[in-house]
Coordinates of C-alpha atoms and ligand atoms in Angstrom, one line a residue:
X50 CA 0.0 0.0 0.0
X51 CA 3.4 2.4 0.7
X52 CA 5.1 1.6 -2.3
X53 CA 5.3 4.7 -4.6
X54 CA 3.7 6.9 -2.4
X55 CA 4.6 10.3 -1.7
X56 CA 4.6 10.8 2.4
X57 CA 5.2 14.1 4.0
X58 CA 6.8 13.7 7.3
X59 CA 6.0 16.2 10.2
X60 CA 7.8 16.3 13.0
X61 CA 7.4 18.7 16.1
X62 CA 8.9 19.3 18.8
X63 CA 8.8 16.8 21.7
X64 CA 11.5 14.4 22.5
X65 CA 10.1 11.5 20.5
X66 CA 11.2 13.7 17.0
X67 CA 14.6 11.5 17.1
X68 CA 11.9 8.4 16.4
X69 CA 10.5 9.6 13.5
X70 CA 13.8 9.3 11.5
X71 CA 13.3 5.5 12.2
X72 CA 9.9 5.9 11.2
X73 CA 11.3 7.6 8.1
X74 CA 13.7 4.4 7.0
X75 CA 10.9 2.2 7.5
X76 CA 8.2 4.4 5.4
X77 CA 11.2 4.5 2.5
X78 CA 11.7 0.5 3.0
X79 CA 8.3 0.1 2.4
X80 CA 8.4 1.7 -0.7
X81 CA 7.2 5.0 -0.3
X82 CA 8.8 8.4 -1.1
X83 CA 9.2 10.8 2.0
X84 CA 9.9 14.6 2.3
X85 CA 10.0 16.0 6.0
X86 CA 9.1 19.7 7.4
X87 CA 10.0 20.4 11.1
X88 CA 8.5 22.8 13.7
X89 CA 11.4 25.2 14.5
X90 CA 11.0 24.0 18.4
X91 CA 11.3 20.0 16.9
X92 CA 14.6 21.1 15.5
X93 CA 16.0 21.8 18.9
X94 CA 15.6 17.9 19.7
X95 CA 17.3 16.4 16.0
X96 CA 18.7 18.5 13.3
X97 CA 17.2 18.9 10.2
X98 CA 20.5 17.2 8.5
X99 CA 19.4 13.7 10.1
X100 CA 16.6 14.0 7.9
X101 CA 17.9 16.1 5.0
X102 CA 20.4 12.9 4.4
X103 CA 17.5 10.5 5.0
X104 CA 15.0 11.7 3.0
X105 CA 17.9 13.1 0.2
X106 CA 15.7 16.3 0.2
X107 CA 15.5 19.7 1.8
X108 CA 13.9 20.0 5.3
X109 CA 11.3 22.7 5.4
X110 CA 10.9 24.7 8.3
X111 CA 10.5 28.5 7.5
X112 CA 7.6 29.7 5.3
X113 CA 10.4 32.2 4.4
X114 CA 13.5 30.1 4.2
X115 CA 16.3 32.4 4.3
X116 CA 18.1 31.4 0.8
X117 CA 15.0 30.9 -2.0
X118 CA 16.1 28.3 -3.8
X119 CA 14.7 25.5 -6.4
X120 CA 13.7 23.4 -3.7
X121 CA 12.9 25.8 -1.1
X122 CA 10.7 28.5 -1.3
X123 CA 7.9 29.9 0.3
X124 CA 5.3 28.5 -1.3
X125 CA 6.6 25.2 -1.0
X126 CA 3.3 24.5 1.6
X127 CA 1.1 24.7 -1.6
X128 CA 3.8 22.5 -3.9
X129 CA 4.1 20.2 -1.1
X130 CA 0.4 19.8 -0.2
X131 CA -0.3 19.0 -3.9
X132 CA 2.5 16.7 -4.3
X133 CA 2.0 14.3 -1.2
X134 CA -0.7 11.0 -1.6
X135 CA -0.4 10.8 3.1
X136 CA 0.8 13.3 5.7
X137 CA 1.8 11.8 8.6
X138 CA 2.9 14.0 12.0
X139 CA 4.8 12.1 14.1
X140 CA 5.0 13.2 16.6
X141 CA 2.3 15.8 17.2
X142 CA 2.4 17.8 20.0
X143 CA 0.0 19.3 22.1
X144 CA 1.0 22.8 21.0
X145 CA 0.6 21.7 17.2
X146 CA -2.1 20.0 17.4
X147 CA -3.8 23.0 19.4
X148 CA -2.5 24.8 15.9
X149 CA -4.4 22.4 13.4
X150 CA -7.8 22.3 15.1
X151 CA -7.5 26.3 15.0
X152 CA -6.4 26.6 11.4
X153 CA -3.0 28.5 12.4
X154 CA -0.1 28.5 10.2
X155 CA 2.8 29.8 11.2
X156 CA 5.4 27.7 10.1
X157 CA 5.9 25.5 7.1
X158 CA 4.6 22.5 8.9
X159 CA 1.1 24.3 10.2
X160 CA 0.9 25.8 6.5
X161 CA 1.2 22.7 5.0
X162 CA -1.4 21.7 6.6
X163 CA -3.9 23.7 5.8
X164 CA -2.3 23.1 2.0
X165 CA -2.4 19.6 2.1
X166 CA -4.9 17.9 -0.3
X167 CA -4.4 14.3 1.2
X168 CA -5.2 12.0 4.0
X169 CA -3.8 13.8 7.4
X170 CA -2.3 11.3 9.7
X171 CA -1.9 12.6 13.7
X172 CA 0.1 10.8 16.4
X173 CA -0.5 13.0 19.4
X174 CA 2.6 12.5 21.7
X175 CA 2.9 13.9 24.9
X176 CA 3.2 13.5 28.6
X177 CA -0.3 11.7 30.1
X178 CA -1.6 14.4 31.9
X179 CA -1.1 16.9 29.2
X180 CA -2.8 14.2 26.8
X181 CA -5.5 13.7 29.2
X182 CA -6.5 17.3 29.6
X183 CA -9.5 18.8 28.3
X184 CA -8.2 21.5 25.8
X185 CA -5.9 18.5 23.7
X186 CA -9.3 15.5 24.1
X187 CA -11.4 19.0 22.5
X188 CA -8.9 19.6 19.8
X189 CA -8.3 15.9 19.5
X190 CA -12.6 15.7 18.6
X191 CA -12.1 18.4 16.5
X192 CA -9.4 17.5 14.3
X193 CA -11.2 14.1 14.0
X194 CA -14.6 16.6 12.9
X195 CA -12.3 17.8 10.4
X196 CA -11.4 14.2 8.6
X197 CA -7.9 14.2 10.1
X198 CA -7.0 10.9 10.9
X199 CA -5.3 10.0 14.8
X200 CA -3.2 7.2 15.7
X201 CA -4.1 7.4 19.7
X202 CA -0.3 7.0 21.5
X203 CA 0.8 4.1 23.9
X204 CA 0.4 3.1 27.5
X205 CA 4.0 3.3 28.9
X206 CA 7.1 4.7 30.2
X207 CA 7.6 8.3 29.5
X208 CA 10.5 11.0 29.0
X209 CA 9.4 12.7 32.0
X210 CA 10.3 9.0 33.9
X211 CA 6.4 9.1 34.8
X212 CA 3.9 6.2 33.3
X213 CA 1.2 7.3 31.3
X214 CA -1.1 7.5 27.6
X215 CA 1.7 9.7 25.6
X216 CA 4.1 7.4 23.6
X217 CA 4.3 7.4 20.5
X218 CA 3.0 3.8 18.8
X219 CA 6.0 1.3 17.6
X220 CA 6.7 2.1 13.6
X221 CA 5.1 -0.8 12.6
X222 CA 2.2 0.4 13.8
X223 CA 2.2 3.7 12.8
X224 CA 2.8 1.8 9.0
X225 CA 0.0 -0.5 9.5
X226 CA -2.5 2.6 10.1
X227 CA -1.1 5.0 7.3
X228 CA -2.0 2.0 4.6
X229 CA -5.4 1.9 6.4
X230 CA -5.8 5.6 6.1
X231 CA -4.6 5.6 2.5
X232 CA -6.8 2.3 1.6
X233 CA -9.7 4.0 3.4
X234 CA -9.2 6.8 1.0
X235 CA -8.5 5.3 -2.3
X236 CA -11.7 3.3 -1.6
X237 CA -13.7 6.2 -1.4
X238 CA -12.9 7.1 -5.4
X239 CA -15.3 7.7 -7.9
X240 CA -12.8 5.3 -9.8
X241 CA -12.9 2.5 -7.5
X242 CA -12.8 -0.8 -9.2
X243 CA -12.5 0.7 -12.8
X244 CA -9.3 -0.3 -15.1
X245 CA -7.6 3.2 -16.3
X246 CA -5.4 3.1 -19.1
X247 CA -3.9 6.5 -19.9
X248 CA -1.2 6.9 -23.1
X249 CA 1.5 9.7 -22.6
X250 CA 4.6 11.1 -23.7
X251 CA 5.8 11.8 -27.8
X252 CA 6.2 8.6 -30.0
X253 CA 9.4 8.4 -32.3
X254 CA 9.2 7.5 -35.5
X255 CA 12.7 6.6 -37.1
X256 CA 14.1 6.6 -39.8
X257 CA 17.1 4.9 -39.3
X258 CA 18.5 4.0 -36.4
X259 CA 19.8 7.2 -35.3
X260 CA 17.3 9.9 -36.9
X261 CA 13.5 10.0 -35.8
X262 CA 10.4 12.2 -36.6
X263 CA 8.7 13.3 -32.9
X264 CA 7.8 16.1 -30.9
X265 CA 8.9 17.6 -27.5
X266 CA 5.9 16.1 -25.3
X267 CA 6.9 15.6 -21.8
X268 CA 4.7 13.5 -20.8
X269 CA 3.9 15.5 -17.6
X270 CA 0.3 15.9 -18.6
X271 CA -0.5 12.5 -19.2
X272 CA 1.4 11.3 -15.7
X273 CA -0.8 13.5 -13.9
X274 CA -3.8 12.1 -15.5
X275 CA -2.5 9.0 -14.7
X276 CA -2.0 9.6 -10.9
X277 CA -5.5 12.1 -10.4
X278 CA -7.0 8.6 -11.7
X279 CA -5.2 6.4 -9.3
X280 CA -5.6 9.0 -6.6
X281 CA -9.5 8.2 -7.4
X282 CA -9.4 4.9 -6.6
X283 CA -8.9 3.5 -10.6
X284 CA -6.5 0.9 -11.6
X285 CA -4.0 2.4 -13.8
X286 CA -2.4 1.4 -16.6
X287 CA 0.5 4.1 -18.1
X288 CA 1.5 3.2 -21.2
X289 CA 3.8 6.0 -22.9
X290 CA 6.6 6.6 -25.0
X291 CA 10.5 7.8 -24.2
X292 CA 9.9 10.5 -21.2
X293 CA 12.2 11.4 -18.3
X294 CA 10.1 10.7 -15.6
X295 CA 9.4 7.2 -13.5
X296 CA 5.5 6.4 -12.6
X297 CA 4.9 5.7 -9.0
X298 CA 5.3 1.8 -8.7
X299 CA 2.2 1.7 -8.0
X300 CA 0.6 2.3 -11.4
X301 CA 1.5 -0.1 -14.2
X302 CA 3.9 1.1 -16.9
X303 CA 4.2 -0.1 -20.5
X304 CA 6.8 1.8 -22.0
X305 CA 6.8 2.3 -26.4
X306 CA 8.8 3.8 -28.8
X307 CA 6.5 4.1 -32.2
X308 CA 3.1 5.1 -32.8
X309 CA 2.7 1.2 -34.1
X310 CA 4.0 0.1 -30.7
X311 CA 1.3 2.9 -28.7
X312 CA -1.4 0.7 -31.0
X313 CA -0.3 -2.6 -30.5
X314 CA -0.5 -2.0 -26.5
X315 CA -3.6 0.3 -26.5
X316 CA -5.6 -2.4 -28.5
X317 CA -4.1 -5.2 -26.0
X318 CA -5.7 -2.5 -23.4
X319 CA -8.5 -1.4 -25.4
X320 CA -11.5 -3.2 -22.8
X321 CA -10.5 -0.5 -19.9
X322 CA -13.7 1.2 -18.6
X323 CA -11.9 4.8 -19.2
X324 CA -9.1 5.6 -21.8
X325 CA -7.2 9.0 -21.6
X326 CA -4.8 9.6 -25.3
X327 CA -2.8 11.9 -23.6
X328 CA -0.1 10.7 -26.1
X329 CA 1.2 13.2 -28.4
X330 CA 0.7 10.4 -30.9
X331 CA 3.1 11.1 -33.9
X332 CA 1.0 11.2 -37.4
X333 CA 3.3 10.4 -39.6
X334 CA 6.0 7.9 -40.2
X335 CA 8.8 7.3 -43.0
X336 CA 7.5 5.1 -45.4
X337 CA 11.1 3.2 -45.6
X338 CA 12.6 2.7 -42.2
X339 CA 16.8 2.0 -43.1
X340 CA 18.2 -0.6 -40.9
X341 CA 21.4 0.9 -40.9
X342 CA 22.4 4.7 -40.5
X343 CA 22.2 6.6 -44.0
X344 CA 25.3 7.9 -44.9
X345 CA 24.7 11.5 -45.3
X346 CA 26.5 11.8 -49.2
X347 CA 24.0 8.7 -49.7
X348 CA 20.7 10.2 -48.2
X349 CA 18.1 12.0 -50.2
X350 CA 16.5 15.4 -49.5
X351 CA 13.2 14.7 -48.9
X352 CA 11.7 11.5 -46.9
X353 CA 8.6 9.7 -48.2
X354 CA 5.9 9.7 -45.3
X355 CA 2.8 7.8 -44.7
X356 CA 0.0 8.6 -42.1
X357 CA 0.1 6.7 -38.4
X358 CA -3.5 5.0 -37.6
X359 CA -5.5 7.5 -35.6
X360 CA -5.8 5.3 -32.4
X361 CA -8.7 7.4 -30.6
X362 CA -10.3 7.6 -33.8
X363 CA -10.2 3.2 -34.2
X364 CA -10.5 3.2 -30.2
X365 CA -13.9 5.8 -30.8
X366 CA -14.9 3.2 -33.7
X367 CA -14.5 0.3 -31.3
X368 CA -15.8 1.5 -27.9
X369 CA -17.0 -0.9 -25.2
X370 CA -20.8 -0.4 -24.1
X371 CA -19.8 2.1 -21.1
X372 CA -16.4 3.1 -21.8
X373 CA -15.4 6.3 -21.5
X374 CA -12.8 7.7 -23.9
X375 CA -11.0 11.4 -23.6
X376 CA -8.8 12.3 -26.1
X377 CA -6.9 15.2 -26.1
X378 CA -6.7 18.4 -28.8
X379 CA -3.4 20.3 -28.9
X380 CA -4.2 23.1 -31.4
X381 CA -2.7 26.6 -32.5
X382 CA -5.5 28.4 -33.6
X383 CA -9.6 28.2 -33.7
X384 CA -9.1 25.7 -30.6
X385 CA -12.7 25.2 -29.9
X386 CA -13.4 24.8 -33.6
X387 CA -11.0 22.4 -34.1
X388 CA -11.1 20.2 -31.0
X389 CA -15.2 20.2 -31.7
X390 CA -14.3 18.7 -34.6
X391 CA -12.1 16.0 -33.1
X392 CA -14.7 14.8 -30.5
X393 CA -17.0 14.2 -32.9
X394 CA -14.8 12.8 -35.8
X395 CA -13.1 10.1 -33.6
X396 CA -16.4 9.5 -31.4
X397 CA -14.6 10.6 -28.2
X398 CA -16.6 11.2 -25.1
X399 CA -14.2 14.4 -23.9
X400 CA -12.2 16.2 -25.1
X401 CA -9.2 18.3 -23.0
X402 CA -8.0 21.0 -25.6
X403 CA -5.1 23.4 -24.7
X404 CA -3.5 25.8 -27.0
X405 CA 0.2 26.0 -27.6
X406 CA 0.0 29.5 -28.4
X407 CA -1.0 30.6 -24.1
X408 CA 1.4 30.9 -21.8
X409 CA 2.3 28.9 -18.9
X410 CA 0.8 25.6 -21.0
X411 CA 1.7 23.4 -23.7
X412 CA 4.5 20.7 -24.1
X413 CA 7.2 21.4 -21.2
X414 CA 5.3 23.4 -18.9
X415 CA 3.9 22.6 -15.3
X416 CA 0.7 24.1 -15.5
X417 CA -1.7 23.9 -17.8
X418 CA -4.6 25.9 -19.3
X419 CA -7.2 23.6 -21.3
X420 CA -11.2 23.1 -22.2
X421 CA -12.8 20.7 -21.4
X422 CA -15.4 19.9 -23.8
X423 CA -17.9 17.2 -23.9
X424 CA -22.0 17.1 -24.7
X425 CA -22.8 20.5 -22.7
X426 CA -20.5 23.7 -22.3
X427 CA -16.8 23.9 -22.8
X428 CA -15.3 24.4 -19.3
X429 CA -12.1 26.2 -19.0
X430 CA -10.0 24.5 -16.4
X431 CA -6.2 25.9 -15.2
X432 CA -3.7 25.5 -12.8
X433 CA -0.5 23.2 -12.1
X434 CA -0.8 19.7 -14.8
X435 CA -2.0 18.1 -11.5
X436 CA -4.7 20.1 -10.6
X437 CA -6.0 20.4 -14.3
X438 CA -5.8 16.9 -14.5
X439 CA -7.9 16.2 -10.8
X440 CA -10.1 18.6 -12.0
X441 CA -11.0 17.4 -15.0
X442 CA -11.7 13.8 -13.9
X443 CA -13.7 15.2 -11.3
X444 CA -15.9 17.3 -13.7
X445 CA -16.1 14.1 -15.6
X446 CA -16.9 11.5 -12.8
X447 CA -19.0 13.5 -10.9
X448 CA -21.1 14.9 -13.5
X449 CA -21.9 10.9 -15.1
Ligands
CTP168 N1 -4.2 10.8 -31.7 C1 -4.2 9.4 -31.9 N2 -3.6 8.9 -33.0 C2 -2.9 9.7 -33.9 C3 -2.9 11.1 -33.6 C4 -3.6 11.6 -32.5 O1 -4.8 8.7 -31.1 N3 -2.3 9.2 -34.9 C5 -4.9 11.3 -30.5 C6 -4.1 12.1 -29.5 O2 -3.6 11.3 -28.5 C7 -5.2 13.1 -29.0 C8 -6.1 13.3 -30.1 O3 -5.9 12.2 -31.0 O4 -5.9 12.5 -27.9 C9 -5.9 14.6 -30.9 O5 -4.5 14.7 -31.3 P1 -4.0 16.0 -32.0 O6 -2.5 15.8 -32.2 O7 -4.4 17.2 -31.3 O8 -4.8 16.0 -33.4 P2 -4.6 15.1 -34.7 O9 -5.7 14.1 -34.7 O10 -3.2 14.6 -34.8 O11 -5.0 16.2 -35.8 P3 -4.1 17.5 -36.3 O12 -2.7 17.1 -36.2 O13 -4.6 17.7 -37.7 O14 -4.5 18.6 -35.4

């Protein structure tokens, strides 16, 4: 249930802090992929370097860190809160936790928060008498109104050398109940129990091979696509041509090279309940593909090309009674024009059409600005590639 998800790790300031770089190792044994913020007082107990190494990433502490860099800036609470699938504090204080059930952010931790767009795991940890009081059982109640998850602490010995509730649980433990948390969640999707198969990234047509015909897709849309439709509970099937970036383990990845390939696998995948072509699906290929390189004083001027099969067109002529197929419309000019034309031409249910001609959209880019259309009124949908692509399955989903 860890494996290839992306964990924030909180961790405040009581004296159980040098546990959760233990609680680290065993979240990144398990599979998963963990960035940590602090509380400034939690950095009095362990360094942010323990973690730093650990996790191979910045700490976050500061909203304002006090060099801006790649990695750290200060609105790394919003990056952050859209990036992580759990976020586990362990351990919570009594002070923090009075923070979250008041909706106070005053340091990276308490912002990201308020940021965060996945599960919240608490582990309240603290001497008994402070746990038992009535202020933390009233914040306890209403963090728990809120949706927030807590993992109650342990029976035991405690820093102060007193018995009491306070400890925070054994890591196996605290495992065990984020994969409940995260299970609990992923079985609340509107994609629960449906096969996703989403097609991303450019295809490359050579011809030879050294040379190929393609296009600078990233991929980045399609990925996000991908994950928004695991994050709803789907099981997802990736399949998409040479791109830079790994799919969380826990989404199944068919990587291809040609726009033949891309067929061969989408019809192979072709009884899915939804299909996304995110692919920037090349539509033409050399007519003659040389099996050696072509020596340059050998090589003609001009290649002969013949059209690729239009796969969401044949997938559009072959649909399953229920299947739900998006395609996508990358255009230049006219956009609604032209992706109208495309949903109803290759039978597709949606279409997401972006322009290359915005800014902050297109190929490379991180964000995204696109239209959704389908039967009723184009929407227009922007934002970072993951929230467009949440956004868009949501509009879809919730609106069949
Ligand atoms: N597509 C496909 N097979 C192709 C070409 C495109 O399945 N051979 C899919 C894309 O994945 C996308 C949609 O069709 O979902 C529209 O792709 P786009 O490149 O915008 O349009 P084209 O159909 O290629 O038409 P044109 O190049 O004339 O705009």
């Amino acid at each position: 249930m860890l494996s290839g998800k992306r964990i924030i790790l909180g961790v405040t300031g009581g004296i159980a802090a040098y546990k959760a770089a233990f609680l680290l190792r065993a979240l990144q044994k398990a599979g998963a992929e963990v960035r940590v913020t602090m509380t400034p007082a939690a950095t009095r107990f362990v360094g942010t370097e323990t973690f730093s190494s650990l996790s191979k990433h910045e700490v976050a502490v500061d909203v304002f860190p006090e060099n801006e860099s790649a990695t750290q800036s200060w609105t790394q609470h919003i990056s952050w809160g859209e990036w992580a699938d759990l976020f586990i504090i362990a351990p919570c204080t009594a002070n923090t936790l009075a923070k979250i059930a008041t909706g106070a952010a005053d340091n990276m931790l308490t912002s990201t928060v308020l940021a965060a767009r996945c599960p919240l795991l608490i582990c309240p940890t603290m001497d008994g008498e402070m746990y038992k009081s009535p202020a933390v059982q009233k914040n306890l109640s209403t963090v728990q109104e809120f949706g927030y998850h807590v993992l109650e602490p342990e029976e035991g010995y405690l820093a102060s050398g007193l018995e009491g509730k306070g400890r925070l649980p054994e890591t196996n433990l605290i495992l065990e109940k984020c994969s409940t948390v995260l299970r609990q969640h992923q079985s609340e999707g509107p994609l629960t129990g449906k096969k996703v198969v989403v097609t991303a990234g450019p295809t490359r047509e050579h011809i030879d091979p050294v040379r190929f015909i393609s296009n600078p897709s990233s991929g980045k849309m399609g990925l996000a696509m991908a994950e928004a439709a695991r994050n709803m509970g789907a099981e997802v099937t990736l399949i998409h041509g040479p791109i830079t970036m790994n799919a969380p383990t826990d989404i199944i990845s068919i990587e291809i090279k040609s726009t033949e390939e891309l067929f061969e696998q989408v019809k192979n995948h072709s009884d899915a309940d939804v299909i996304v072509m995110a692919a920037a699906v090349s539509d033409f290929t050399p007519e003659k593909k040389h099996a050696e390189k072509v020596k340059k004083d050998k090589a003609n001027s001009s290649i002969k090309l013949k059209q690729t099969p239009d796969i969401l067109a044949w997938l559009g002529d072959h649909k399953k009674n229920g299947q739900v197929l998006i395609g996508f419309a990358m255009e230049t000019e006219n956009l609604i024009e032209n992706a109208e034309k495309k949903l109803k031409k290759k039978k597709a249910d949606w279409i997401i059409a972006n322009s290359l001609n915005e800014d902050d959209s297109g190929f490379e880019s991180d964000r995204n600005k696109v239209h959704l259309l389908g039967k009723k009124d184009a929407v227009q949908i922007e934002g970072l590639k993951s929230e467009v692509a949440r956004e868009v399955l949501s509009h879809i989903f919730d609106n069949s």
